[in-house]
C-alpha cells in the first residue's frame, strides 16, 4: 500500500482498494483553501503603482474555513490509510474463526433451504387444492386477481383503533413544531 503523500497545505491519502482503483481524498478545510487558490485570475484595472504598493505590504494568510464536519472524513478513513499491525492472534485462533464462519454459513444455507422447501410445499398444496375444485370453480380460481388495493387502506392491526388518537398526536406534533410546551 502506498504511503501518505503531502503537497503543501493539502494532504492526499492514497488508499488502494485494488491495484487499479485508488481512492484519493482531500480534507475539507484543505480543499476549500486549494479551491480558493486555484480560482481563475481576473484582469485588474488597478494601476501599476497601486499594484507595487500592494505587493510590498505583507498579506495575511487566509485561514481555512472551519466547519462542523471538517476532519470527519479523515477520522473514518484514517484506519484504512494505516492498517493495524499484524494481528496478535495465533494460527489456531484464526483456524477456529474460519471454522466458525463456515459453520455459520452452513446454518444460514440450511435456513434458506428450509424456507425454499416450505415455499415449494405451499405452491404444491395450492395447485392440488385448485385441481380438486369442480371445473367451473377451477377456471375462476386460475384467473389472477389483479384488482388494485384501495389507496387509503391501513395496515392490519390486532386491536381496533383508539378513537381520537391520530388527531391528538397531530395536535401534539403541531404544538411541538410551534415550540410551545405540549402539556
mmCIF file of N, CA and C in Angstrom, residues 27-87:
data_model
loop_
_atom_site.group_PDB
_atom_site.id
_atom_site.type_symbol
_atom_site.label_atom_id
_atom_site.label_comp_id
_atom_site.label_asym_id
_atom_site.label_seq_id
_atom_site.Cartn_x
_atom_site.Cartn_y
_atom_site.Cartn_z
ATOM 1 N N UNK A 27 -8.828 16.565 2.796
ATOM 2 C CA UNK A 27 -9.614 17.084 3.906
ATOM 3 C C UNK A 27 -10.385 18.327 3.500
ATOM 4 N N UNK A 28 -11.547 18.546 4.123
ATOM 5 C CA UNK A 28 -12.456 19.615 3.712
ATOM 6 C C UNK A 28 -11.817 20.991 3.810
ATOM 7 N N UNK A 29 -11.100 21.277 4.899
ATOM 8 C CA UNK A 29 -10.502 22.600 5.077
ATOM 9 C C UNK A 29 -9.434 22.849 4.015
ATOM 10 N N UNK A 30 -8.610 21.842 3.756
ATOM 11 C CA UNK A 30 -7.570 21.998 2.750
ATOM 12 C C UNK A 30 -8.177 22.127 1.364
ATOM 13 N N UNK A 31 -9.275 21.423 1.132
ATOM 14 C CA UNK A 31 -9.944 21.502 -0.160
ATOM 15 C C UNK A 31 -10.441 22.921 -0.408
ATOM 16 N N UNK A 32 -11.013 23.564 0.631
ATOM 17 C CA UNK A 32 -11.532 24.924 0.483
ATOM 18 C C UNK A 32 -10.409 25.894 0.150
ATOM 19 N N UNK A 33 -9.250 25.762 0.823
ATOM 20 C CA UNK A 33 -8.153 26.683 0.543
ATOM 21 C C UNK A 33 -7.546 26.418 -0.825
ATOM 22 N N UNK A 34 -7.467 25.152 -1.225
ATOM 23 C CA UNK A 34 -6.889 24.863 -2.530
ATOM 24 C C UNK A 34 -7.791 25.363 -3.648
ATOM 25 N N UNK A 35 -9.119 25.298 -3.449
ATOM 26 C CA UNK A 35 -10.040 25.810 -4.457
ATOM 27 C C UNK A 35 -9.939 27.328 -4.543
ATOM 28 N N UNK A 36 -9.748 27.981 -3.394
ATOM 29 C CA UNK A 36 -9.624 29.437 -3.402
ATOM 30 C C UNK A 36 -8.352 29.853 -4.128
ATOM 31 N N UNK A 37 -7.275 29.094 -3.948
ATOM 32 C CA UNK A 37 -6.020 29.415 -4.622
ATOM 33 C C UNK A 37 -6.124 29.167 -6.124
ATOM 34 N N UNK A 38 -6.905 28.157 -6.510
ATOM 35 C CA UNK A 38 -6.990 27.774 -7.909
ATOM 36 C C UNK A 38 -8.029 28.570 -8.680
ATOM 37 N N UNK A 39 -8.673 29.556 -8.049
ATOM 38 C CA UNK A 39 -9.686 30.355 -8.732
ATOM 39 C C UNK A 39 -9.038 31.114 -9.888
ATOM 40 N N UNK A 40 -9.733 31.228 -11.012
ATOM 41 C CA UNK A 40 -9.143 31.934 -12.149
ATOM 42 C C UNK A 40 -8.948 33.410 -11.825
ATOM 43 N N UNK A 41 -7.799 33.945 -12.282
ATOM 44 C CA UNK A 41 -7.477 35.346 -12.011
ATOM 45 C C UNK A 41 -8.128 36.222 -13.065
ATOM 46 N N UNK A 42 -8.705 37.323 -12.585
ATOM 47 C CA UNK A 42 -9.331 38.271 -13.494
ATOM 48 C C UNK A 42 -8.340 39.395 -13.783
ATOM 49 N N UNK A 43 -8.498 40.024 -14.930
ATOM 50 C CA UNK A 43 -7.639 41.148 -15.267
ATOM 51 C C UNK A 43 -7.952 42.309 -14.351
ATOM 52 N N UNK A 44 -6.938 42.923 -13.860
ATOM 53 C CA UNK A 44 -7.102 44.012 -12.905
ATOM 54 C C UNK A 44 -7.058 45.353 -13.630
ATOM 55 N N UNK A 45 -7.834 46.304 -13.135
ATOM 56 C CA UNK A 45 -7.819 47.652 -13.701
ATOM 57 C C UNK A 45 -7.071 48.602 -12.777
ATOM 58 N N UNK A 46 -6.352 48.062 -11.784
ATOM 59 C CA UNK A 46 -5.593 48.880 -10.843
ATOM 60 C C UNK A 46 -4.290 49.290 -11.517
ATOM 61 N N UNK A 47 -3.852 50.480 -11.245
ATOM 62 C CA UNK A 47 -2.626 50.983 -11.865
ATOM 63 C C UNK A 47 -1.419 50.207 -11.357
ATOM 64 N N UNK A 48 -0.315 50.308 -12.103
ATOM 65 C CA UNK A 48 0.895 49.580 -11.749
ATOM 66 C C UNK A 48 1.469 50.060 -10.426
ATOM 67 N N UNK A 49 1.348 51.336 -10.131
ATOM 68 C CA UNK A 49 1.895 51.847 -8.871
ATOM 69 C C UNK A 49 1.110 51.293 -7.683
ATOM 70 N N UNK A 50 -0.199 51.173 -7.836
ATOM 71 C CA UNK A 50 -1.009 50.609 -6.754
ATOM 72 C C UNK A 50 -0.686 49.131 -6.567
ATOM 73 N N UNK A 51 -0.393 48.462 -7.685
ATOM 74 C CA UNK A 51 -0.031 47.054 -7.596
ATOM 75 C C UNK A 51 1.289 46.882 -6.860
ATOM 76 N N UNK A 52 2.259 47.741 -7.144
ATOM 77 C CA UNK A 52 3.557 47.607 -6.491
ATOM 78 C C UNK A 52 3.444 47.918 -5.004
ATOM 79 N N UNK A 53 2.589 48.882 -4.612
ATOM 80 C CA UNK A 53 2.384 49.175 -3.190
ATOM 81 C C UNK A 53 1.713 47.990 -2.503
ATOM 82 N N UNK A 54 0.757 47.398 -3.178
ATOM 83 C CA UNK A 54 0.056 46.258 -2.602
ATOM 84 C C UNK A 54 0.991 45.061 -2.474
ATOM 85 N N UNK A 55 1.922 44.939 -3.407
ATOM 86 C CA UNK A 55 2.858 43.825 -3.364
ATOM 87 C C UNK A 55 3.830 43.980 -2.205
ATOM 88 N N UNK A 56 4.160 45.239 -1.814
ATOM 89 C CA UNK A 56 5.113 45.469 -0.734
ATOM 90 C C UNK A 56 4.497 45.222 0.638
ATOM 91 N N UNK A 57 3.182 45.419 0.761
ATOM 92 C CA UNK A 57 2.548 45.204 2.067
ATOM 93 C C UNK A 57 2.355 43.708 2.284
ATOM 94 N N UNK A 58 2.689 43.220 3.475
ATOM 95 C CA UNK A 58 2.519 41.782 3.722
ATOM 96 C C UNK A 58 1.037 41.425 3.804
ATOM 97 N N UNK A 59 0.707 40.314 3.182
ATOM 98 C CA UNK A 59 -0.681 39.851 3.177
ATOM 99 C C UNK A 59 -0.884 38.850 4.309
ATOM 100 N N UNK A 60 -2.047 38.919 4.919
ATOM 101 C CA UNK A 60 -2.396 37.948 5.956
ATOM 102 C C UNK A 60 -2.789 36.644 5.268
ATOM 103 N N UNK A 61 -2.310 35.559 5.825
ATOM 104 C CA UNK A 61 -2.638 34.271 5.228
ATOM 105 C C UNK A 61 -4.094 33.943 5.505
ATOM 106 N N UNK A 62 -4.756 33.429 4.489
ATOM 107 C CA UNK A 62 -6.171 33.075 4.630
ATOM 108 C C UNK A 62 -6.284 31.795 5.450
ATOM 109 N N UNK A 63 -7.094 31.847 6.487
ATOM 110 C CA UNK A 63 -7.342 30.673 7.317
ATOM 111 C C UNK A 63 -8.363 29.782 6.627
ATOM 112 N N UNK A 64 -8.158 28.498 6.649
ATOM 113 C CA UNK A 64 -9.169 27.617 6.061
ATOM 114 C C UNK A 64 -10.456 27.686 6.872
ATOM 115 N N UNK A 65 -11.564 27.530 6.173
ATOM 116 C CA UNK A 65 -12.868 27.591 6.829
ATOM 117 C C UNK A 65 -13.019 26.399 7.762
ATOM 118 N N UNK A 66 -13.432 26.678 8.990
ATOM 119 C CA UNK A 66 -13.644 25.613 9.971
ATOM 120 C C UNK A 66 -15.120 25.295 10.002
ATOM 121 N N UNK A 67 -15.471 24.116 9.611
ATOM 122 C CA UNK A 67 -16.866 23.709 9.587
ATOM 123 C C UNK A 67 -17.126 22.588 10.574
ATOM 124 N N UNK A 68 -18.370 22.232 10.678
ATOM 125 C CA UNK A 68 -18.790 21.204 11.625
ATOM 126 C C UNK A 68 -18.224 19.837 11.249
ATOM 127 N N UNK A 69 -18.096 19.568 9.961
ATOM 128 C CA UNK A 69 -17.714 18.237 9.518
ATOM 129 C C UNK A 69 -16.264 18.151 9.056
ATOM 130 N N UNK A 70 -15.468 19.206 9.297
ATOM 131 C CA UNK A 70 -14.061 19.152 8.911
ATOM 132 C C UNK A 70 -13.359 18.053 9.693
ATOM 133 N N UNK A 71 -12.616 17.267 9.021
ATOM 134 C CA UNK A 71 -11.866 16.217 9.674
ATOM 135 C C UNK A 71 -12.660 14.947 9.923
ATOM 136 N N UNK A 72 -13.957 14.972 9.679
ATOM 137 C CA UNK A 72 -14.768 13.780 9.927
ATOM 138 C C UNK A 72 -14.392 12.671 8.949
ATOM 139 N N UNK A 73 -14.169 13.067 7.698
ATOM 140 C CA UNK A 73 -13.756 12.081 6.707
ATOM 141 C C UNK A 73 -12.389 11.514 7.062
ATOM 142 N N UNK A 74 -11.491 12.397 7.540
ATOM 143 C CA UNK A 74 -10.171 11.934 7.962
ATOM 144 C C UNK A 74 -10.287 10.898 9.068
ATOM 145 N N UNK A 75 -11.175 11.175 10.016
ATOM 146 C CA UNK A 75 -11.340 10.292 11.171
ATOM 147 C C UNK A 75 -11.735 8.886 10.738
ATOM 148 N N UNK A 76 -12.644 8.799 9.768
ATOM 149 C CA UNK A 76 -13.139 7.487 9.377
ATOM 150 C C UNK A 76 -12.252 6.792 8.349
ATOM 151 N N UNK A 77 -11.486 7.553 7.581
ATOM 152 C CA UNK A 77 -10.616 6.916 6.591
ATOM 153 C C UNK A 77 -9.212 6.657 7.115
ATOM 154 N N UNK A 78 -8.886 7.217 8.286
ATOM 155 C CA UNK A 78 -7.560 7.022 8.858
ATOM 156 C C UNK A 78 -7.239 5.542 9.073
ATOM 157 N N UNK A 79 -8.167 4.744 9.628
ATOM 158 C CA UNK A 79 -7.835 3.321 9.788
ATOM 159 C C UNK A 79 -7.573 2.611 8.465
ATOM 160 N N UNK A 80 -8.188 3.090 7.379
ATOM 161 C CA UNK A 80 -7.939 2.466 6.082
ATOM 162 C C UNK A 80 -6.563 2.838 5.551
ATOM 163 N N UNK A 81 -6.126 4.080 5.836
ATOM 164 C CA UNK A 81 -4.826 4.522 5.356
ATOM 165 C C UNK A 81 -3.697 3.869 6.136
ATOM 166 N N UNK A 82 -3.939 3.622 7.423
ATOM 167 C CA UNK A 82 -2.932 2.996 8.276
ATOM 168 C C UNK A 82 -3.496 1.700 8.834
ATOM 169 N N UNK A 83 -3.375 0.623 8.110
ATOM 170 C CA UNK A 83 -3.918 -0.628 8.647
ATOM 171 C C UNK A 83 -3.175 -1.012 9.923
ATOM 172 N N UNK A 84 -3.883 -1.644 10.822
ATOM 173 C CA UNK A 84 -3.278 -2.024 12.098
ATOM 174 C C UNK A 84 -2.156 -3.025 11.849
ATOM 175 N N UNK A 85 -1.315 -3.113 12.830
ATOM 176 C CA UNK A 85 -0.201 -4.050 12.719
ATOM 177 C C UNK A 85 -0.754 -5.473 12.609
ATOM 178 N N UNK A 86 0.107 -6.388 12.313
ATOM 179 C CA UNK A 86 -0.317 -7.779 12.174
ATOM 180 C C UNK A 86 -1.047 -8.203 13.442
ATOM 181 N N UNK A 87 -2.150 -8.895 13.269
ATOM 182 C CA UNK A 87 -2.955 -9.278 14.424
ATOM 183 C C UNK A 87 -2.158 -10.213 15.321
#
